[in-house]
Amino acid sequence: MTESLRIDPTSPAPDAISHAAETLRHGGLVAFPTETVYGLGANALDRAAVARIFAAKERPPTDPLIVHLASSDELPTVAESIPPLARQLADAAWPGPLTLVLRKSAAVPPEVTAGLATVAVRVPRHPVALALLRASGVPIAAPSANRFGHTSPTTARHVLDDLEGRIDLVLDAGPTPLGVESSVLDMTRTPPVLLRPGGMPREAIEALVGPVVWRADAVAADGAAPSPGLQARHYAPRAELVLVTGERQPALQCMVELARAERVRGRRVGLLAVDDDREELQSALGSEGTLVFRSLGREVDQEGIARRLFAALRELDDAEVEVVLARELPSAGLGLAINDRLRRAAARVI
Ligand code: TXA
Ligand code: MG
C-alpha cells in the first residue's frame, strides 16, 4: 500500500514532513515534489534503500541517480575536488533546477552513481523538498518518480499511476511549478558539458560561467561516452508521437496532411499544439470525433508550455489516441528543454 499525504506547497506541515523523514531514515521510499517534477527519494547513503528505487521504477542499474542536498554546505559529503567554477555556479543557482556532475566522494555508494567516479548533485527549490531534506538529515537520491521510460510526473496522481503499491509514501503538494526536469551540467570537464537541457535555460547558465558545450558536440569532438541514462527515446507515451520540425507554415501543412492520412487509416489522432497553431489546424481539419486536441498554451509562454507538457502527453494516452502530432518550437530559453523532451518522446521526427 502506498500512503498519500496532502501537504501545503508553500508551508508544509511539520508532522507530515517528519513522518516522511522518518520513512526515509528507515530505508523507505518517499515520492516528493520538487520545483521541476516529482522525485522518488531514498536515503542516498543506504545501499539497500537505493536498490529499492531501481526495483520500484524498473530502472536499469546502469542509469545513475541525482543526489539532492538541503544546502550547498553539504557538498563535501558527496563530492570532492570541486572546481571553483562549480562552487560559483552552485552559489548562484541553488536552490534551483540545475544539477552539477562532480567527482564523487567515498561516502556515496556505487549503486547511486551506476559505478561512475562522478555524482550528480542538486539543491532543489521546492519548500516541501527542502523541508524534507532538512528533517531527514541525509542526502536524498531521487530520480523522477515514474516507471522507467515513462514521462516524468508533475502531479501526485501521475506518481500513483506509475508506482502505486511499489513505494511507501507520496507527498501530494499539487502540480510542480516548472514541469521539466533540471538541467544537468558536467563540471568535471572544461568547458562544462550540458548533458541535459532543463529548467535552467542554457543562456542563464552561460551568463554565469561562460560558454558550455552541448552533449552531442562533446561526444563528436572527443568521443567521450554520452551520459548514461540519456537514451534517445525516453519520455515515451503509448501513442506514436510524430514530431514535425522546420518553419511554422510548412510544418503546420505537414501536420494537416499527416492527420488526414491517419484519419483515412481510421486511427485516432491527438494534436499537441500551442494555441497559436490550434486555430489553423482546427479550421483545416474540423474538430470531429477522431481528433483530440491538447493545448500547450500560447507559444510565447514557454513556462506554461513546460508546465503542461508532461501532463498533456499523459492525457493524450488516457484519451487512447494512437498517433500524436506535435511541432518543434523555437529553441531559445526553455524551448531547448521542451524540444529535447518532445524529441525523446517521438517515435518519428520529420
Ligand atoms: O529535476 C530533476 O532533475 C528531477 C528531480 C526529481 O530532481 N530528477 C530527475 O532524475 O530528473 P532522473 O534520474 O530522472 O534523471 C537524472 C539524469 C539521468 O538521465 C542521468 O543519466 C543523469 O541525470 N546523471 C545522473 N548521474 C550522472 C553522472 N554521474 N554522470 C552523468 N549523468 C548523470
Ligand atoms: Mg527520469
mmCIF file of C-alpha atoms and ligand atoms in Angstrom:
data_model
loop_
_atom_site.group_PDB
_atom_site.id
_atom_site.type_symbol
_atom_site.label_atom_id
_atom_site.label_comp_id
_atom_site.label_asym_id
_atom_site.label_seq_id
_atom_site.Cartn_x
_atom_site.Cartn_y
_atom_site.Cartn_z
ATOM 1 C CA MET A 1 0.000 0.000 0.000
ATOM 2 C CA THR A 2 1.184 3.486 -0.843
ATOM 3 C CA GLU A 3 0.169 6.218 1.550
ATOM 4 C CA SER A 4 -0.705 9.578 0.001
ATOM 5 C CA LEU A 5 -0.479 12.700 2.176
ATOM 6 C CA ARG A 6 -1.667 16.137 1.091
ATOM 7 C CA ILE A 7 0.757 18.844 2.037
ATOM 8 C CA ASP A 8 0.769 22.610 1.582
ATOM 9 C CA PRO A 9 3.282 23.520 -1.167
ATOM 10 C CA THR A 10 4.422 26.751 0.482
ATOM 11 C CA SER A 11 4.260 25.990 4.214
ATOM 12 C CA PRO A 12 4.408 22.208 4.623
ATOM 13 C CA ALA A 13 3.002 20.813 7.883
ATOM 14 C CA PRO A 14 5.870 19.696 10.180
ATOM 15 C CA ASP A 15 4.126 16.453 11.225
ATOM 16 C CA ALA A 16 3.762 15.269 7.615
ATOM 17 C CA ILE A 17 7.394 16.191 6.938
ATOM 18 C CA SER A 18 8.684 14.345 9.996
ATOM 19 C CA HIS A 19 6.637 11.267 9.075
ATOM 20 C CA ALA A 20 8.194 11.309 5.595
ATOM 21 C CA ALA A 21 11.689 11.931 7.000
ATOM 22 C CA GLU A 22 11.248 9.017 9.403
ATOM 23 C CA THR A 23 10.214 6.768 6.496
ATOM 24 C CA LEU A 24 13.372 7.761 4.606
ATOM 25 C CA ARG A 25 15.627 7.197 7.610
ATOM 26 C CA HIS A 26 14.197 3.671 7.938
ATOM 27 C CA GLY A 27 15.116 2.828 4.365
ATOM 28 C CA GLY A 28 11.701 3.570 2.826
ATOM 29 C CA LEU A 29 10.781 5.205 -0.476
ATOM 30 C CA VAL A 30 9.081 8.614 -0.458
ATOM 31 C CA ALA A 31 7.904 10.460 -3.556
ATOM 32 C CA PHE A 32 8.011 14.218 -3.074
ATOM 33 C CA PRO A 33 7.535 17.359 -5.167
ATOM 34 C CA THR A 34 10.470 19.401 -6.388
ATOM 35 C CA GLU A 35 10.156 22.605 -8.409
ATOM 36 C CA THR A 36 10.752 20.533 -11.578
ATOM 37 C CA VAL A 37 8.954 17.167 -11.294
ATOM 38 C CA TYR A 38 8.140 14.686 -8.504
ATOM 39 C CA GLY A 39 11.163 12.712 -7.324
ATOM 40 C CA LEU A 40 11.293 9.211 -5.856
ATOM 41 C CA GLY A 41 13.515 9.574 -2.816
ATOM 42 C CA ALA A 42 15.623 7.243 -0.692
ATOM 43 C CA ASN A 43 18.495 7.839 1.720
ATOM 44 C CA ALA A 44 21.416 8.193 -0.714
ATOM 45 C CA LEU A 45 23.857 6.675 1.787
ATOM 46 C CA ASP A 46 21.748 3.497 2.302
ATOM 47 C CA ARG A 47 22.555 0.962 -0.431
ATOM 48 C CA ALA A 48 19.519 -1.210 0.236
ATOM 49 C CA ALA A 49 17.164 1.765 0.082
ATOM 50 C CA VAL A 50 18.752 2.932 -3.173
ATOM 51 C CA ALA A 51 18.339 -0.550 -4.632
ATOM 52 C CA ARG A 52 14.597 -0.259 -3.883
ATOM 53 C CA ILE A 53 14.376 2.819 -6.127
ATOM 54 C CA PHE A 54 15.687 0.818 -9.097
ATOM 55 C CA ALA A 55 13.295 -2.048 -8.347
ATOM 56 C CA ALA A 56 10.226 0.205 -7.971
ATOM 57 C CA LYS A 57 10.938 2.078 -11.212
ATOM 58 C CA GLU A 58 12.233 -0.969 -13.104
ATOM 59 C CA ARG A 59 15.180 1.265 -13.900
ATOM 60 C CA PRO A 60 18.354 -0.372 -15.241
ATOM 61 C CA PRO A 61 21.210 -0.228 -12.693
ATOM 62 C CA THR A 62 23.381 1.480 -15.325
ATOM 63 C CA ASP A 63 21.367 4.724 -15.057
ATOM 64 C CA PRO A 64 22.758 6.907 -12.207
ATOM 65 C CA LEU A 65 20.623 8.944 -9.791
ATOM 66 C CA ILE A 66 20.684 12.603 -8.755
ATOM 67 C CA VAL A 67 21.589 13.268 -5.114
ATOM 68 C CA HIS A 68 19.598 16.079 -3.504
ATOM 69 C CA LEU A 69 21.049 18.196 -0.699
ATOM 70 C CA ALA A 70 19.471 20.659 1.759
ATOM 71 C CA SER A 71 22.249 23.171 1.081
ATOM 72 C CA SER A 72 25.483 23.560 -0.847
ATOM 73 C CA ASP A 73 27.293 23.406 2.527
ATOM 74 C CA GLU A 74 26.721 19.626 2.351
ATOM 75 C CA LEU A 75 28.575 19.263 -0.975
ATOM 76 C CA PRO A 76 31.748 17.861 0.647
ATOM 77 C CA THR A 77 29.722 14.895 1.990
ATOM 78 C CA VAL A 78 29.042 13.607 -1.512
ATOM 79 C CA ALA A 79 31.606 15.279 -3.806
ATOM 80 C CA GLU A 80 35.327 16.018 -3.836
ATOM 81 C CA SER A 81 37.820 18.071 -5.863
ATOM 82 C CA ILE A 82 35.022 20.587 -6.503
ATOM 83 C CA PRO A 83 36.238 23.043 -9.179
ATOM 84 C CA PRO A 84 35.930 26.767 -8.269
ATOM 85 C CA LEU A 85 33.602 27.281 -11.249
ATOM 86 C CA ALA A 86 31.229 24.650 -9.851
ATOM 87 C CA ARG A 87 31.246 26.385 -6.453
ATOM 88 C CA GLN A 88 30.455 29.667 -8.134
ATOM 89 C CA LEU A 89 27.597 28.139 -10.099
ATOM 90 C CA ALA A 90 26.209 26.346 -7.053
ATOM 91 C CA ASP A 91 26.243 29.587 -5.064
ATOM 92 C CA ALA A 92 24.427 31.453 -7.829
ATOM 93 C CA ALA A 93 21.919 28.823 -8.987
ATOM 94 C CA TRP A 94 20.982 26.822 -5.881
ATOM 95 C CA PRO A 95 18.429 26.182 -4.683
ATOM 96 C CA GLY A 96 17.153 25.677 -8.224
ATOM 97 C CA PRO A 97 16.699 23.453 -11.302
ATOM 98 C CA LEU A 98 20.395 22.846 -12.040
ATOM 99 C CA THR A 99 22.217 19.543 -11.443
ATOM 100 C CA LEU A 100 26.016 19.510 -11.343
ATOM 101 C CA VAL A 101 28.099 16.423 -12.134
ATOM 102 C CA LEU A 102 31.175 16.333 -9.876
ATOM 103 C CA ARG A 103 33.765 13.803 -8.697
ATOM 104 C CA LYS A 104 32.082 11.588 -6.099
ATOM 105 C CA SER A 105 33.218 11.079 -2.525
ATOM 106 C CA ALA A 106 33.741 7.650 -0.975
ATOM 107 C CA ALA A 107 30.546 8.056 1.086
ATOM 108 C CA VAL A 108 28.322 7.723 -1.999
ATOM 109 C CA PRO A 109 27.550 4.055 -2.708
ATOM 110 C CA PRO A 110 28.262 2.831 -6.254
ATOM 111 C CA GLU A 111 24.559 1.944 -6.716
ATOM 112 C CA VAL A 112 23.734 5.679 -6.743
ATOM 113 C CA THR A 113 26.227 6.548 -9.480
ATOM 114 C CA ALA A 114 25.977 3.323 -11.502
ATOM 115 C CA GLY A 115 29.624 2.685 -10.671
ATOM 116 C CA LEU A 116 30.822 6.007 -12.145
ATOM 117 C CA ALA A 117 33.520 8.119 -10.498
ATOM 118 C CA THR A 118 31.171 11.093 -10.669
ATOM 119 C CA VAL A 119 27.972 12.042 -8.855
ATOM 120 C CA ALA A 120 25.098 14.298 -9.966
ATOM 121 C CA VAL A 121 24.002 16.757 -7.248
ATOM 122 C CA ARG A 122 21.449 19.493 -6.776
ATOM 123 C CA VAL A 123 19.707 21.582 -4.121
ATOM 124 C CA PRO A 124 16.018 21.790 -5.098
ATOM 125 C CA ARG A 125 13.976 24.958 -4.583
ATOM 126 C CA HIS A 126 10.567 23.490 -3.613
ATOM 127 C CA PRO A 127 9.689 24.205 0.056
ATOM 128 C CA VAL A 128 8.452 20.609 0.564
ATOM 129 C CA ALA A 129 11.676 19.119 -0.845
ATOM 130 C CA LEU A 130 13.816 21.450 1.253
ATOM 131 C CA ALA A 131 11.825 20.738 4.429
ATOM 132 C CA LEU A 132 12.143 17.002 3.819
ATOM 133 C CA LEU A 133 15.898 17.240 3.202
ATOM 134 C CA ARG A 134 16.400 19.265 6.383
ATOM 135 C CA ALA A 135 14.222 16.978 8.524
ATOM 136 C CA SER A 136 15.754 13.738 7.268
ATOM 137 C CA GLY A 137 19.314 14.964 7.760
ATOM 138 C CA VAL A 138 20.596 12.765 4.909
ATOM 139 C CA PRO A 139 21.267 13.373 1.219
ATOM 140 C CA ILE A 140 18.317 12.056 -0.805
ATOM 141 C CA ALA A 141 18.868 10.134 -4.043
ATOM 142 C CA ALA A 142 15.878 10.797 -6.260
ATOM 143 C CA PRO A 143 15.199 10.113 -9.907
ATOM 144 C CA SER A 144 11.904 11.268 -11.382
ATOM 145 C CA ALA A 145 9.071 9.257 -9.773
ATOM 146 C CA ASN A 146 7.868 7.439 -12.899
ATOM 147 C CA ARG A 147 8.323 3.939 -14.269
ATOM 148 C CA PHE A 148 11.469 3.809 -16.351
ATOM 149 C CA GLY A 149 10.898 5.195 -19.841
ATOM 150 C CA HIS A 150 7.617 6.906 -18.973
ATOM 151 C CA THR A 151 7.018 10.659 -18.860
ATOM 152 C CA SER A 152 8.123 12.334 -15.638
ATOM 153 C CA PRO A 153 5.333 13.005 -13.117
ATOM 154 C CA THR A 154 4.214 16.560 -12.460
ATOM 155 C CA THR A 155 1.386 15.570 -10.077
ATOM 156 C CA ALA A 156 0.986 13.031 -7.263
ATOM 157 C CA ARG A 157 -1.687 11.338 -9.423
ATOM 158 C CA HIS A 158 0.964 10.699 -12.107
ATOM 159 C CA VAL A 159 3.233 9.179 -9.430
ATOM 160 C CA LEU A 160 0.485 6.834 -8.209
ATOM 161 C CA ASP A 161 -0.485 5.858 -11.764
ATOM 162 C CA ASP A 162 3.074 4.546 -12.220
ATOM 163 C CA LEU A 163 4.161 3.436 -8.741
ATOM 164 C CA GLU A 164 1.108 2.720 -6.519
ATOM 165 C CA GLY A 165 1.881 -0.225 -4.247
ATOM 166 C CA ARG A 166 5.617 -0.049 -5.000
ATOM 167 C CA ILE A 167 6.564 2.867 -2.743
ATOM 168 C CA ASP A 168 5.764 3.788 0.864
ATOM 169 C CA LEU A 169 4.546 7.354 0.612
ATOM 170 C CA VAL A 170 3.810 10.236 -1.725
ATOM 171 C CA LEU A 171 3.657 13.833 -0.506
ATOM 172 C CA ASP A 172 0.978 15.495 -2.620
ATOM 173 C CA ALA A 173 1.614 19.233 -2.935
ATOM 174 C CA GLY A 174 -0.256 19.700 -6.225
ATOM 175 C CA PRO A 175 1.330 20.261 -9.650
ATOM 176 C CA THR A 176 5.037 21.071 -9.772
ATOM 177 C CA PRO A 177 5.811 24.685 -10.757
ATOM 178 C CA LEU A 178 8.315 24.124 -13.618
ATOM 179 C CA GLY A 179 7.231 20.844 -15.187
ATOM 180 C CA VAL A 180 10.524 19.836 -16.854
ATOM 181 C CA GLU A 181 13.496 18.275 -15.077
ATOM 182 C CA SER A 182 16.642 20.097 -14.029
ATOM 183 C CA SER A 183 19.420 20.982 -16.456
ATOM 184 C CA VAL A 184 22.353 18.571 -15.991
ATOM 185 C CA LEU A 185 25.833 20.079 -16.379
ATOM 186 C CA ASP A 186 29.062 18.053 -16.262
ATOM 187 C CA MET A 187 31.539 20.181 -14.286
ATOM 188 C CA THR A 188 34.341 17.604 -14.469
ATOM 189 C CA ARG A 189 35.112 18.805 -17.996
ATOM 190 C CA THR A 190 36.369 22.138 -19.330
ATOM 191 C CA PRO A 191 34.355 23.851 -20.655
ATOM 192 C CA PRO A 192 31.392 22.286 -18.824
ATOM 193 C CA VAL A 193 29.172 19.947 -20.879
ATOM 194 C CA LEU A 194 25.386 20.333 -20.924
ATOM 195 C CA LEU A 195 24.207 16.717 -20.637
ATOM 196 C CA ARG A 196 20.504 17.508 -20.403
ATOM 197 C CA PRO A 197 18.772 20.838 -21.114
ATOM 198 C CA GLY A 198 16.196 21.550 -18.428
ATOM 199 C CA GLY A 199 14.580 24.033 -16.083
ATOM 200 C CA MET A 200 17.567 26.388 -16.014
ATOM 201 C CA PRO A 201 17.973 27.709 -19.582
ATOM 202 C CA ARG A 202 21.369 27.348 -21.265
ATOM 203 C CA GLU A 203 21.517 31.144 -21.645
ATOM 204 C CA ALA A 204 21.154 31.604 -17.865
ATOM 205 C CA ILE A 205 23.928 29.062 -17.195
ATOM 206 C CA GLU A 206 26.244 30.685 -19.730
ATOM 207 C CA ALA A 207 25.600 34.128 -18.243
ATOM 208 C CA LEU A 208 27.162 32.776 -15.038
ATOM 209 C CA VAL A 209 30.028 30.575 -16.280
ATOM 210 C CA GLY A 210 30.606 31.439 -19.928
ATOM 211 C CA PRO A 211 30.109 29.084 -22.873
ATOM 212 C CA VAL A 212 29.125 25.464 -22.224
ATOM 213 C CA VAL A 213 29.324 22.622 -24.730
ATOM 214 C CA TRP A 214 26.231 20.743 -25.868
ATOM 215 C CA ARG A 215 26.445 16.991 -25.155
ATOM 216 C CA ALA A 216 26.222 15.837 -28.768
ATOM 217 C CA ASP A 217 29.088 18.161 -29.751
ATOM 218 C CA ALA A 218 31.276 16.935 -26.881
ATOM 219 C CA VAL A 219 30.724 13.337 -27.973
ATOM 220 C CA ALA A 220 31.518 14.207 -31.582
ATOM 221 C CA ALA A 221 34.642 16.193 -30.624
ATOM 222 C CA ASP A 222 36.454 13.752 -28.353
ATOM 223 C CA GLY A 223 34.488 10.521 -28.481
ATOM 224 C CA ALA A 224 33.520 10.873 -24.794
ATOM 225 C CA ALA A 225 30.877 8.475 -23.577
ATOM 226 C CA PRO A 226 27.442 10.103 -23.635
ATOM 227 C CA SER A 227 25.747 10.388 -20.256
ATOM 228 C CA PRO A 228 24.279 7.083 -19.179
ATOM 229 C CA GLY A 229 20.515 7.164 -18.970
ATOM 230 C CA LEU A 230 20.143 9.769 -21.678
ATOM 231 C CA GLN A 231 18.962 7.329 -24.301
ATOM 232 C CA ALA A 232 17.356 8.917 -27.300
ATOM 233 C CA ARG A 233 13.818 7.604 -26.767
ATOM 234 C CA HIS A 234 12.699 8.096 -23.220
ATOM 235 C CA TYR A 235 9.594 10.083 -22.409
ATOM 236 C CA ALA A 236 7.609 7.710 -24.496
ATOM 237 C CA PRO A 237 3.833 7.920 -24.487
ATOM 238 C CA ARG A 238 1.963 4.768 -25.533
ATOM 239 C CA ALA A 239 0.789 6.543 -28.659
ATOM 240 C CA GLU A 240 3.183 7.014 -31.568
ATOM 241 C CA LEU A 241 4.381 10.614 -31.391
ATOM 242 C CA VAL A 242 5.361 12.237 -34.672
ATOM 243 C CA LEU A 243 7.375 15.426 -34.269
ATOM 244 C CA VAL A 244 7.351 17.843 -37.200
ATOM 245 C CA THR A 245 10.330 20.220 -37.456
ATOM 246 C CA GLY A 246 11.129 23.245 -39.614
ATOM 247 C CA GLU A 247 9.402 26.523 -40.490
ATOM 248 C CA ARG A 248 5.981 27.047 -38.962
ATOM 249 C CA GLN A 249 3.791 27.206 -42.086
ATOM 250 C CA PRO A 250 5.178 24.136 -43.902
ATOM 251 C CA ALA A 251 5.230 22.267 -40.561
ATOM 252 C CA LEU A 252 1.543 23.031 -39.974
ATOM 253 C CA GLN A 253 0.729 21.960 -43.542
ATOM 254 C CA CYS A 254 2.611 18.709 -42.930
ATOM 255 C CA MET A 255 0.666 18.112 -39.691
ATOM 256 C CA VAL A 256 -2.633 18.630 -41.543
ATOM 257 C CA GLU A 257 -1.637 16.110 -44.212
ATOM 258 C CA LEU A 258 -0.461 13.580 -41.642
ATOM 259 C CA ALA A 259 -3.672 13.974 -39.628
ATOM 260 C CA ARG A 260 -5.793 13.452 -42.769
ATOM 261 C CA ALA A 261 -3.814 10.367 -43.738
ATOM 262 C CA GLU A 262 -4.124 8.865 -40.258
ATOM 263 C CA ARG A 263 -7.872 9.520 -40.254
ATOM 264 C CA VAL A 264 -8.215 7.729 -43.568
ATOM 265 C CA ARG A 265 -6.487 4.770 -41.895
ATOM 266 C CA GLY A 266 -9.101 5.028 -39.134
ATOM 267 C CA ARG A 267 -6.611 5.891 -36.411
ATOM 268 C CA ARG A 268 -7.436 8.224 -33.520
ATOM 269 C CA VAL A 269 -5.216 11.290 -33.794
ATOM 270 C CA GLY A 270 -4.051 13.552 -30.967
ATOM 271 C CA LEU A 271 -2.757 17.051 -31.660
ATOM 272 C CA LEU A 272 -0.387 18.514 -29.111
ATOM 273 C CA ALA A 273 -0.376 22.137 -30.181
ATOM 274 C CA VAL A 274 0.182 25.666 -28.972
ATOM 275 C CA ASP A 275 -2.898 27.910 -29.087
ATOM 276 C CA ASP A 276 -1.323 29.870 -31.963
ATOM 277 C CA ASP A 277 -1.397 26.706 -34.137
ATOM 278 C CA ARG A 278 -4.619 25.277 -32.875
ATOM 279 C CA GLU A 279 -6.981 27.579 -34.752
ATOM 280 C CA GLU A 280 -5.261 26.950 -38.065
ATOM 281 C CA LEU A 281 -5.178 23.200 -37.545
ATOM 282 C CA GLN A 282 -8.782 23.112 -36.441
ATOM 283 C CA SER A 283 -10.037 25.142 -39.390
ATOM 284 C CA ALA A 284 -8.148 22.881 -41.802
ATOM 285 C CA LEU A 285 -9.214 19.641 -40.133
ATOM 286 C CA GLY A 286 -12.506 20.327 -38.390
ATOM 287 C CA SER A 287 -12.776 19.050 -34.846
ATOM 288 C CA GLU A 288 -14.964 15.969 -35.019
ATOM 289 C CA GLY A 289 -14.579 12.758 -33.016
ATOM 290 C CA THR A 290 -11.353 11.188 -34.229
ATOM 291 C CA LEU A 291 -9.264 14.261 -33.345
ATOM 292 C CA VAL A 292 -8.196 15.072 -29.801
ATOM 293 C CA PHE A 293 -6.631 18.487 -29.193
ATOM 294 C CA ARG A 294 -4.412 19.144 -26.195
ATOM 295 C CA SER A 295 -3.389 22.746 -25.856
ATOM 296 C CA LEU A 296 0.033 23.705 -24.536
ATOM 297 C CA GLY A 297 -0.930 27.360 -24.154
ATOM 298 C CA ARG A 298 0.494 30.280 -26.096
ATOM 299 C CA GLU A 299 3.782 29.878 -27.951
ATOM 300 C CA VAL A 300 5.351 32.884 -26.181
ATOM 301 C CA ASP A 301 4.514 31.397 -22.771
ATOM 302 C CA GLN A 302 7.379 28.900 -22.564
ATOM 303 C CA GLU A 303 6.938 28.462 -18.820
ATOM 304 C CA GLY A 304 3.302 27.486 -19.327
ATOM 305 C CA ILE A 305 4.258 25.039 -22.088
ATOM 306 C CA ALA A 306 6.932 23.419 -19.895
ATOM 307 C CA ARG A 307 4.468 23.133 -17.016
ATOM 308 C CA ARG A 308 1.766 21.487 -19.169
ATOM 309 C CA LEU A 309 3.864 19.280 -21.442
ATOM 310 C CA PHE A 310 4.128 16.019 -19.469
ATOM 311 C CA ALA A 311 0.540 16.153 -18.198
ATOM 312 C CA ALA A 312 -0.661 16.743 -21.772
ATOM 313 C CA LEU A 313 1.256 13.670 -23.006
ATOM 314 C CA ARG A 314 -0.309 11.555 -20.264
ATOM 315 C CA GLU A 315 -3.786 12.961 -21.048
ATOM 316 C CA LEU A 316 -3.412 12.028 -24.705
ATOM 317 C CA ASP A 317 -2.569 8.476 -23.652
ATOM 318 C CA ASP A 318 -5.621 8.448 -21.393
ATOM 319 C CA ALA A 319 -7.716 9.626 -24.361
ATOM 320 C CA GLU A 320 -6.458 6.489 -26.160
ATOM 321 C CA VAL A 321 -5.227 8.224 -29.260
ATOM 322 C CA GLU A 322 -2.978 6.095 -31.464
ATOM 323 C CA VAL A 323 -0.917 8.884 -33.011
ATOM 324 C CA VAL A 324 0.141 12.226 -31.570
ATOM 325 C CA LEU A 325 1.263 15.031 -33.869
ATOM 326 C CA ALA A 326 3.407 17.833 -32.456
ATOM 327 C CA ARG A 327 5.527 20.631 -33.862
ATOM 328 C CA GLU A 328 9.015 21.596 -32.729
ATOM 329 C CA LEU A 329 9.058 25.076 -31.157
ATOM 330 C CA PRO A 330 11.723 27.816 -31.168
ATOM 331 C CA SER A 331 14.680 26.590 -29.103
ATOM 332 C CA ALA A 332 15.623 29.723 -27.153
ATOM 333 C CA GLY A 333 15.258 29.696 -23.354
ATOM 334 C CA LEU A 334 13.162 26.809 -22.060
ATOM 335 C CA GLY A 335 12.471 25.860 -25.706
ATOM 336 C CA LEU A 336 15.665 23.769 -25.728
ATOM 337 C CA ALA A 337 14.365 21.572 -22.888
ATOM 338 C CA ILE A 338 10.834 21.424 -24.337
ATOM 339 C CA ASN A 339 12.130 20.315 -27.766
ATOM 340 C CA ASP A 340 14.502 17.799 -26.162
ATOM 341 C CA ARG A 341 11.590 16.143 -24.321
ATOM 342 C CA LEU A 342 9.457 16.175 -27.492
ATOM 343 C CA ARG A 343 12.285 14.566 -29.488
ATOM 344 C CA ARG A 344 12.809 11.912 -26.868
ATOM 345 C CA ALA A 345 9.072 11.189 -26.768
ATOM 346 C CA ALA A 346 8.951 10.930 -30.547
ATOM 347 C CA ALA A 347 8.785 7.698 -32.486
ATOM 348 C CA ARG A 348 9.454 9.707 -35.668
ATOM 349 C CA VAL A 349 10.946 13.136 -36.396
ATOM 350 C CA ILE A 350 10.072 14.673 -39.748
HETATM 351 O O1 TXA B 1 14.632 17.742 -11.988
HETATM 352 C C1 TXA B 1 15.230 16.692 -11.815
HETATM 353 O O2 TXA B 1 16.419 16.554 -12.126
HETATM 354 C C2 TXA B 1 14.459 15.523 -11.201
HETATM 355 C C3 TXA B 1 14.078 15.908 -9.773
HETATM 356 C C4 TXA B 1 13.420 14.787 -9.036
HETATM 357 O O3 TXA B 1 15.209 16.357 -9.095
HETATM 358 N N1 TXA B 1 15.232 14.319 -11.227
HETATM 359 C C5 TXA B 1 15.492 13.638 -12.373
HETATM 360 O O4 TXA B 1 16.227 12.484 -12.179
HETATM 361 O O5 TXA B 1 15.109 14.002 -13.457
HETATM 362 P P1 TXA B 1 16.408 11.365 -13.317
HETATM 363 O O6 TXA B 1 17.077 10.252 -12.642
HETATM 364 O O7 TXA B 1 15.120 11.080 -13.941
HETATM 365 O O8 TXA B 1 17.425 11.989 -14.310
HETATM 366 C C6 TXA B 1 18.777 12.170 -13.915
HETATM 367 C C7 TXA B 1 19.672 12.226 -15.094
HETATM 368 C C8 TXA B 1 19.822 10.830 -15.685
HETATM 369 O O9 TXA B 1 19.403 10.821 -17.015
HETATM 370 C C9 TXA B 1 21.296 10.519 -15.566
HETATM 371 O O10 TXA B 1 21.805 9.980 -16.739
HETATM 372 C C10 TXA B 1 21.953 11.855 -15.265
HETATM 373 O O11 TXA B 1 20.977 12.640 -14.657
HETATM 374 N N2 TXA B 1 23.057 11.564 -14.333
HETATM 375 C C11 TXA B 1 22.982 11.183 -13.050
HETATM 376 N N3 TXA B 1 24.205 10.966 -12.546
HETATM 377 C C12 TXA B 1 25.088 11.205 -13.529
HETATM 378 C C13 TXA B 1 26.517 11.157 -13.633
HETATM 379 N N4 TXA B 1 27.276 10.806 -12.596
HETATM 380 N N5 TXA B 1 27.074 11.479 -14.811
HETATM 381 C C14 TXA B 1 26.315 11.858 -15.857
HETATM 382 N N6 TXA B 1 24.972 11.918 -15.829
HETATM 383 C C15 TXA B 1 24.360 11.600 -14.682
HETATM 384 MG MG MG B 2 13.729 10.405 -15.183
#
